[in-house]
Amino acid sequence: STLLEFYGIECDHCVDMEPLIAQLKEETGLRMRRFEVWYNDDNLKLLQMLDREGSCGGVPFFYNKKSKDWICGATTYENFKAWAQGKPSDPRLPPLKEEDEEELQTVDDSS
């Protein structure tokens, strides 16, 4: 797979991304190769090599080998999917907060 995920077993933000990874696989067929870094030094070294100059410095860290683009931390599904498909994406776009999601649903309901 050209898509890599670096995660920590007890990492809350990593767990938050699991449904998005599953949705991406279901919608696009794209698969993610996973590397646990908190308990595996070889995986941690690979993360440090790909996270140039410690730009992210944490997990989850997603790396696209084909486009050389990365995502630092949890993000929105739309941004995650664009990154996975090699389209323009924001490496640091945070996920929507619950309040933001509720506002979007209210707007959708009223149309």
Short mmCIF file of N, CA and C in Angstrom, two decimals:
data_model
loop_
_atom_site.label_atom_id
_atom_site.label_comp_id
_atom_site.label_asym_id
_atom_site.label_seq_id
_atom_site.Cartn_x
_atom_site.Cartn_y
_atom_site.Cartn_z
N SER A 1 0.83 -1.20 0.00
CA SER A 1 0.00 0.00 0.00
C SER A 1 0.87 1.25 0.00
N THR A 2 0.40 2.27 -0.67
CA THR A 2 1.15 3.53 -0.69
C THR A 2 0.74 4.42 0.49
N LEU A 3 -0.31 4.02 1.23
CA LEU A 3 -0.81 4.82 2.36
C LEU A 3 -0.34 4.20 3.67
N LEU A 4 0.30 5.02 4.51
CA LEU A 4 0.84 4.55 5.77
C LEU A 4 0.21 5.30 6.93
N GLU A 5 -0.11 4.56 7.99
CA GLU A 5 -0.60 5.18 9.22
C GLU A 5 0.34 4.80 10.34
N PHE A 6 0.77 5.81 11.09
CA PHE A 6 1.57 5.60 12.29
C PHE A 6 0.70 5.98 13.47
N TYR A 7 0.61 5.07 14.45
CA TYR A 7 -0.32 5.27 15.55
C TYR A 7 0.26 4.72 16.85
N GLY A 8 -0.37 5.10 17.95
CA GLY A 8 -0.06 4.55 19.26
C GLY A 8 -1.29 3.82 19.78
N ILE A 9 -1.08 2.69 20.44
CA ILE A 9 -2.20 1.85 20.87
C ILE A 9 -3.21 2.61 21.72
N GLU A 10 -2.76 3.41 22.67
CA GLU A 10 -3.69 4.11 23.57
C GLU A 10 -4.02 5.53 23.10
N CYS A 11 -3.69 5.87 21.89
CA CYS A 11 -3.87 7.23 21.37
C CYS A 11 -5.34 7.50 21.00
N ASP A 12 -5.96 8.45 21.70
CA ASP A 12 -7.37 8.78 21.46
C ASP A 12 -7.61 9.30 20.04
N HIS A 13 -6.71 10.17 19.55
CA HIS A 13 -6.90 10.73 18.20
C HIS A 13 -6.75 9.64 17.14
N CYS A 14 -5.90 8.65 17.42
CA CYS A 14 -5.75 7.53 16.49
C CYS A 14 -7.05 6.72 16.43
N VAL A 15 -7.64 6.48 17.59
CA VAL A 15 -8.92 5.76 17.65
C VAL A 15 -10.00 6.55 16.92
N ASP A 16 -9.99 7.88 17.06
CA ASP A 16 -10.97 8.73 16.37
C ASP A 16 -10.91 8.57 14.85
N MET A 17 -9.73 8.25 14.33
CA MET A 17 -9.56 8.13 12.88
C MET A 17 -9.96 6.77 12.33
N GLU A 18 -10.12 5.76 13.19
CA GLU A 18 -10.42 4.41 12.71
C GLU A 18 -11.68 4.33 11.86
N PRO A 19 -12.80 4.99 12.24
CA PRO A 19 -13.99 4.94 11.36
C PRO A 19 -13.74 5.59 10.00
N LEU A 20 -12.90 6.62 9.95
CA LEU A 20 -12.60 7.27 8.67
C LEU A 20 -11.76 6.37 7.79
N ILE A 21 -10.83 5.64 8.41
CA ILE A 21 -10.01 4.69 7.65
C ILE A 21 -10.90 3.60 7.06
N ALA A 22 -11.84 3.09 7.86
CA ALA A 22 -12.77 2.06 7.39
C ALA A 22 -13.66 2.61 6.27
N GLN A 23 -14.14 3.84 6.42
CA GLN A 23 -14.99 4.46 5.39
C GLN A 23 -14.20 4.64 4.10
N LEU A 24 -12.96 5.06 4.21
CA LEU A 24 -12.11 5.25 3.03
C LEU A 24 -11.94 3.93 2.29
N LYS A 25 -11.66 2.87 3.02
CA LYS A 25 -11.48 1.55 2.39
C LYS A 25 -12.77 1.11 1.71
N GLU A 26 -13.91 1.32 2.39
CA GLU A 26 -15.19 0.90 1.84
C GLU A 26 -15.56 1.69 0.58
N GLU A 27 -15.33 3.01 0.61
CA GLU A 27 -15.72 3.87 -0.52
C GLU A 27 -14.77 3.79 -1.71
N THR A 28 -13.47 3.64 -1.43
CA THR A 28 -12.49 3.77 -2.50
C THR A 28 -11.69 2.49 -2.76
N GLY A 29 -11.73 1.56 -1.81
CA GLY A 29 -10.91 0.36 -1.93
C GLY A 29 -9.46 0.58 -1.52
N LEU A 30 -9.13 1.81 -1.15
CA LEU A 30 -7.75 2.11 -0.73
C LEU A 30 -7.46 1.48 0.62
N ARG A 31 -6.30 0.86 0.73
CA ARG A 31 -5.90 0.22 1.98
C ARG A 31 -4.78 1.01 2.65
N MET A 32 -4.70 0.86 3.95
CA MET A 32 -3.71 1.58 4.75
C MET A 32 -2.81 0.56 5.43
N ARG A 33 -1.51 0.77 5.35
CA ARG A 33 -0.57 -0.07 6.11
C ARG A 33 -0.31 0.61 7.44
N ARG A 34 -0.47 -0.14 8.54
CA ARG A 34 -0.43 0.46 9.88
C ARG A 34 0.86 0.11 10.60
N PHE A 35 1.40 1.10 11.33
CA PHE A 35 2.63 0.92 12.10
C PHE A 35 2.43 1.46 13.51
N GLU A 36 2.48 0.60 14.51
CA GLU A 36 2.38 1.02 15.90
C GLU A 36 3.76 1.52 16.33
N VAL A 37 3.82 2.74 16.89
CA VAL A 37 5.12 3.35 17.17
C VAL A 37 5.47 3.49 18.65
N TRP A 38 4.51 3.34 19.54
CA TRP A 38 4.82 3.54 20.96
C TRP A 38 5.56 2.35 21.56
N TYR A 39 5.36 1.17 20.98
CA TYR A 39 5.99 -0.04 21.52
C TYR A 39 6.88 -0.75 20.50
N ASN A 40 7.13 -0.11 19.36
CA ASN A 40 7.95 -0.73 18.32
C ASN A 40 8.97 0.28 17.82
N ASP A 41 10.22 0.11 18.21
CA ASP A 41 11.28 1.08 17.87
C ASP A 41 11.55 1.15 16.37
N ASP A 42 11.45 0.03 15.65
CA ASP A 42 11.67 0.06 14.20
C ASP A 42 10.61 0.92 13.51
N ASN A 43 9.37 0.76 13.94
CA ASN A 43 8.29 1.58 13.38
C ASN A 43 8.49 3.05 13.72
N LEU A 44 8.95 3.33 14.95
CA LEU A 44 9.20 4.70 15.37
C LEU A 44 10.29 5.34 14.51
N LYS A 45 11.34 4.58 14.20
CA LYS A 45 12.42 5.10 13.34
C LYS A 45 11.89 5.44 11.96
N LEU A 46 11.01 4.59 11.42
CA LEU A 46 10.41 4.86 10.11
C LEU A 46 9.58 6.14 10.17
N LEU A 47 8.79 6.30 11.22
CA LEU A 47 8.00 7.53 11.40
C LEU A 47 8.92 8.74 11.43
N GLN A 48 10.00 8.68 12.19
CA GLN A 48 10.91 9.82 12.31
C GLN A 48 11.57 10.14 10.98
N MET A 49 11.81 9.13 10.15
CA MET A 49 12.40 9.35 8.83
C MET A 49 11.41 10.07 7.91
N LEU A 50 10.12 9.69 7.98
CA LEU A 50 9.11 10.27 7.10
C LEU A 50 8.60 11.62 7.60
N ASP A 51 8.59 11.80 8.91
CA ASP A 51 8.14 13.07 9.50
C ASP A 51 9.34 14.03 9.49
N ARG A 52 9.57 14.58 8.32
CA ARG A 52 10.75 15.42 8.10
C ARG A 52 10.87 16.53 9.15
N GLU A 53 12.02 16.57 9.79
CA GLU A 53 12.34 17.61 10.77
C GLU A 53 11.33 17.66 11.91
N GLY A 54 10.65 16.56 12.18
CA GLY A 54 9.69 16.53 13.27
C GLY A 54 8.53 17.48 13.08
N SER A 55 8.13 17.70 11.83
CA SER A 55 7.05 18.65 11.52
C SER A 55 5.77 18.33 12.28
N CYS A 56 5.47 17.05 12.40
CA CYS A 56 4.26 16.65 13.12
C CYS A 56 4.60 16.35 14.58
N GLY A 57 5.54 15.44 14.78
CA GLY A 57 6.02 15.15 16.12
C GLY A 57 5.09 14.30 16.96
N GLY A 58 4.10 13.66 16.34
CA GLY A 58 3.18 12.84 17.12
C GLY A 58 2.36 11.92 16.24
N VAL A 59 1.37 11.29 16.86
CA VAL A 59 0.47 10.40 16.14
C VAL A 59 -0.97 10.82 16.39
N PRO A 60 -1.87 10.50 15.48
CA PRO A 60 -1.60 9.76 14.26
C PRO A 60 -0.86 10.59 13.23
N PHE A 61 -0.06 9.91 12.43
CA PHE A 61 0.66 10.52 11.33
C PHE A 61 0.39 9.65 10.12
N PHE A 62 -0.11 10.26 9.06
CA PHE A 62 -0.45 9.54 7.83
C PHE A 62 0.48 10.01 6.73
N TYR A 63 1.00 9.06 5.96
CA TYR A 63 1.96 9.39 4.89
C TYR A 63 1.55 8.68 3.60
N ASN A 64 1.50 9.46 2.51
CA ASN A 64 1.17 8.93 1.19
C ASN A 64 2.49 8.80 0.42
N LYS A 65 2.95 7.56 0.20
CA LYS A 65 4.24 7.34 -0.46
C LYS A 65 4.25 7.84 -1.90
N LYS A 66 3.10 7.80 -2.55
CA LYS A 66 3.03 8.22 -3.94
C LYS A 66 3.16 9.75 -4.07
N SER A 67 2.35 10.49 -3.31
CA SER A 67 2.35 11.96 -3.42
C SER A 67 3.37 12.62 -2.49
N LYS A 68 3.90 11.86 -1.51
CA LYS A 68 4.81 12.37 -0.48
C LYS A 68 4.13 13.37 0.47
N ASP A 69 2.81 13.40 0.45
CA ASP A 69 2.05 14.28 1.34
C ASP A 69 1.76 13.57 2.65
N TRP A 70 1.50 14.34 3.69
CA TRP A 70 1.23 13.77 5.00
C TRP A 70 0.11 14.53 5.69
N ILE A 71 -0.46 13.86 6.69
CA ILE A 71 -1.47 14.47 7.56
C ILE A 71 -1.02 14.24 8.98
N CYS A 72 -1.08 15.30 9.76
CA CYS A 72 -0.67 15.25 11.17
C CYS A 72 -1.91 15.32 12.04
N GLY A 73 -2.19 14.26 12.78
CA GLY A 73 -3.32 14.26 13.70
C GLY A 73 -4.62 13.87 13.03
N ALA A 74 -5.68 13.93 13.81
CA ALA A 74 -7.01 13.63 13.29
C ALA A 74 -7.44 14.76 12.35
N THR A 75 -8.31 14.45 11.40
CA THR A 75 -8.76 15.45 10.42
C THR A 75 -10.18 15.11 9.97
N THR A 76 -10.71 15.89 9.04
CA THR A 76 -12.04 15.62 8.49
C THR A 76 -11.96 14.49 7.47
N TYR A 77 -13.08 13.84 7.21
CA TYR A 77 -13.09 12.77 6.22
C TYR A 77 -12.76 13.31 4.83
N GLU A 78 -13.33 14.46 4.46
CA GLU A 78 -13.10 15.03 3.13
C GLU A 78 -11.61 15.30 2.91
N ASN A 79 -10.94 15.86 3.91
CA ASN A 79 -9.51 16.15 3.81
C ASN A 79 -8.70 14.85 3.74
N PHE A 80 -9.09 13.87 4.56
CA PHE A 80 -8.41 12.58 4.61
C PHE A 80 -8.52 11.86 3.27
N LYS A 81 -9.71 11.86 2.69
CA LYS A 81 -9.94 11.21 1.40
C LYS A 81 -9.14 11.89 0.29
N ALA A 82 -9.13 13.23 0.28
CA ALA A 82 -8.35 13.96 -0.72
C ALA A 82 -6.87 13.59 -0.62
N TRP A 83 -6.35 13.56 0.62
CA TRP A 83 -4.94 13.18 0.84
C TRP A 83 -4.68 11.77 0.30
N ALA A 84 -5.56 10.83 0.61
CA ALA A 84 -5.38 9.44 0.21
C ALA A 84 -5.39 9.29 -1.31
N GLN A 85 -6.15 10.14 -1.98
CA GLN A 85 -6.26 10.07 -3.44
C GLN A 85 -5.21 10.94 -4.15
N GLY A 86 -4.31 11.55 -3.36
CA GLY A 86 -3.25 12.36 -3.94
C GLY A 86 -3.71 13.72 -4.40
N LYS A 87 -4.88 14.15 -3.93
CA LYS A 87 -5.41 15.47 -4.27
C LYS A 87 -4.95 16.49 -3.22
N PRO A 88 -5.10 17.79 -3.51
CA PRO A 88 -4.70 18.79 -2.52
C PRO A 88 -5.42 18.59 -1.19
N SER A 89 -4.66 18.67 -0.11
CA SER A 89 -5.22 18.50 1.23
C SER A 89 -4.42 19.36 2.20
N ASP A 90 -4.98 19.57 3.37
CA ASP A 90 -4.35 20.37 4.41
C ASP A 90 -3.73 19.42 5.44
N PRO A 91 -2.39 19.43 5.59
CA PRO A 91 -1.76 18.47 6.50
C PRO A 91 -2.12 18.65 7.97
N ARG A 92 -2.68 19.80 8.32
CA ARG A 92 -2.98 20.07 9.73
C ARG A 92 -4.43 20.45 10.01
N LEU A 93 -5.33 20.17 9.08
CA LEU A 93 -6.73 20.53 9.27
C LEU A 93 -7.34 19.69 10.39
N PRO A 94 -7.81 20.33 11.46
CA PRO A 94 -8.39 19.54 12.57
C PRO A 94 -9.77 19.02 12.21
N PRO A 95 -10.20 17.96 12.91
CA PRO A 95 -11.56 17.47 12.66
C PRO A 95 -12.59 18.47 13.15
N LEU A 96 -13.82 18.33 12.66
CA LEU A 96 -14.89 19.19 13.15
C LEU A 96 -15.16 18.88 14.61
N LYS A 97 -15.47 19.92 15.36
CA LYS A 97 -15.88 19.72 16.75
C LYS A 97 -17.34 19.28 16.73
N GLU A 98 -17.79 18.66 17.81
CA GLU A 98 -19.17 18.19 17.86
C GLU A 98 -20.17 19.31 17.63
N GLU A 99 -19.86 20.52 18.15
CA GLU A 99 -20.79 21.65 17.96
C GLU A 99 -20.90 21.99 16.47
N ASP A 100 -19.74 21.94 15.75
CA ASP A 100 -19.74 22.24 14.32
C ASP A 100 -20.58 21.22 13.55
N GLU A 101 -20.46 19.94 13.93
CA GLU A 101 -21.24 18.90 13.25
C GLU A 101 -22.73 19.11 13.48
N GLU A 102 -23.11 19.50 14.71
CA GLU A 102 -24.52 19.75 15.02
C GLU A 102 -25.06 20.91 14.19
N GLU A 103 -24.24 21.98 14.03
CA GLU A 103 -24.66 23.12 13.22
C GLU A 103 -24.87 22.69 11.77
N LEU A 104 -23.96 21.86 11.25
CA LEU A 104 -24.11 21.39 9.87
C LEU A 104 -25.39 20.57 9.70
N GLN A 105 -25.68 19.73 10.67
CA GLN A 105 -26.90 18.91 10.60
C GLN A 105 -28.13 19.80 10.65
N THR A 106 -28.11 20.85 11.47
CA THR A 106 -29.24 21.78 11.56
C THR A 106 -29.45 22.47 10.22
N VAL A 107 -28.37 22.89 9.57
CA VAL A 107 -28.46 23.52 8.26
C VAL A 107 -29.02 22.55 7.25
N ASP A 108 -28.55 21.28 7.28
CA ASP A 108 -29.05 20.26 6.35
C ASP A 108 -30.54 20.01 6.58
N ASP A 109 -30.98 19.96 7.83
CA ASP A 109 -32.37 19.68 8.17
C ASP A 109 -33.31 20.79 7.70
N SER A 110 -32.80 22.03 7.70
CA SER A 110 -33.67 23.16 7.38
C SER A 110 -33.81 23.39 5.87
N SER A 111 -33.01 22.71 5.06
CA SER A 111 -33.11 22.94 3.62
C SER A 111 -34.12 22.05 2.95
#
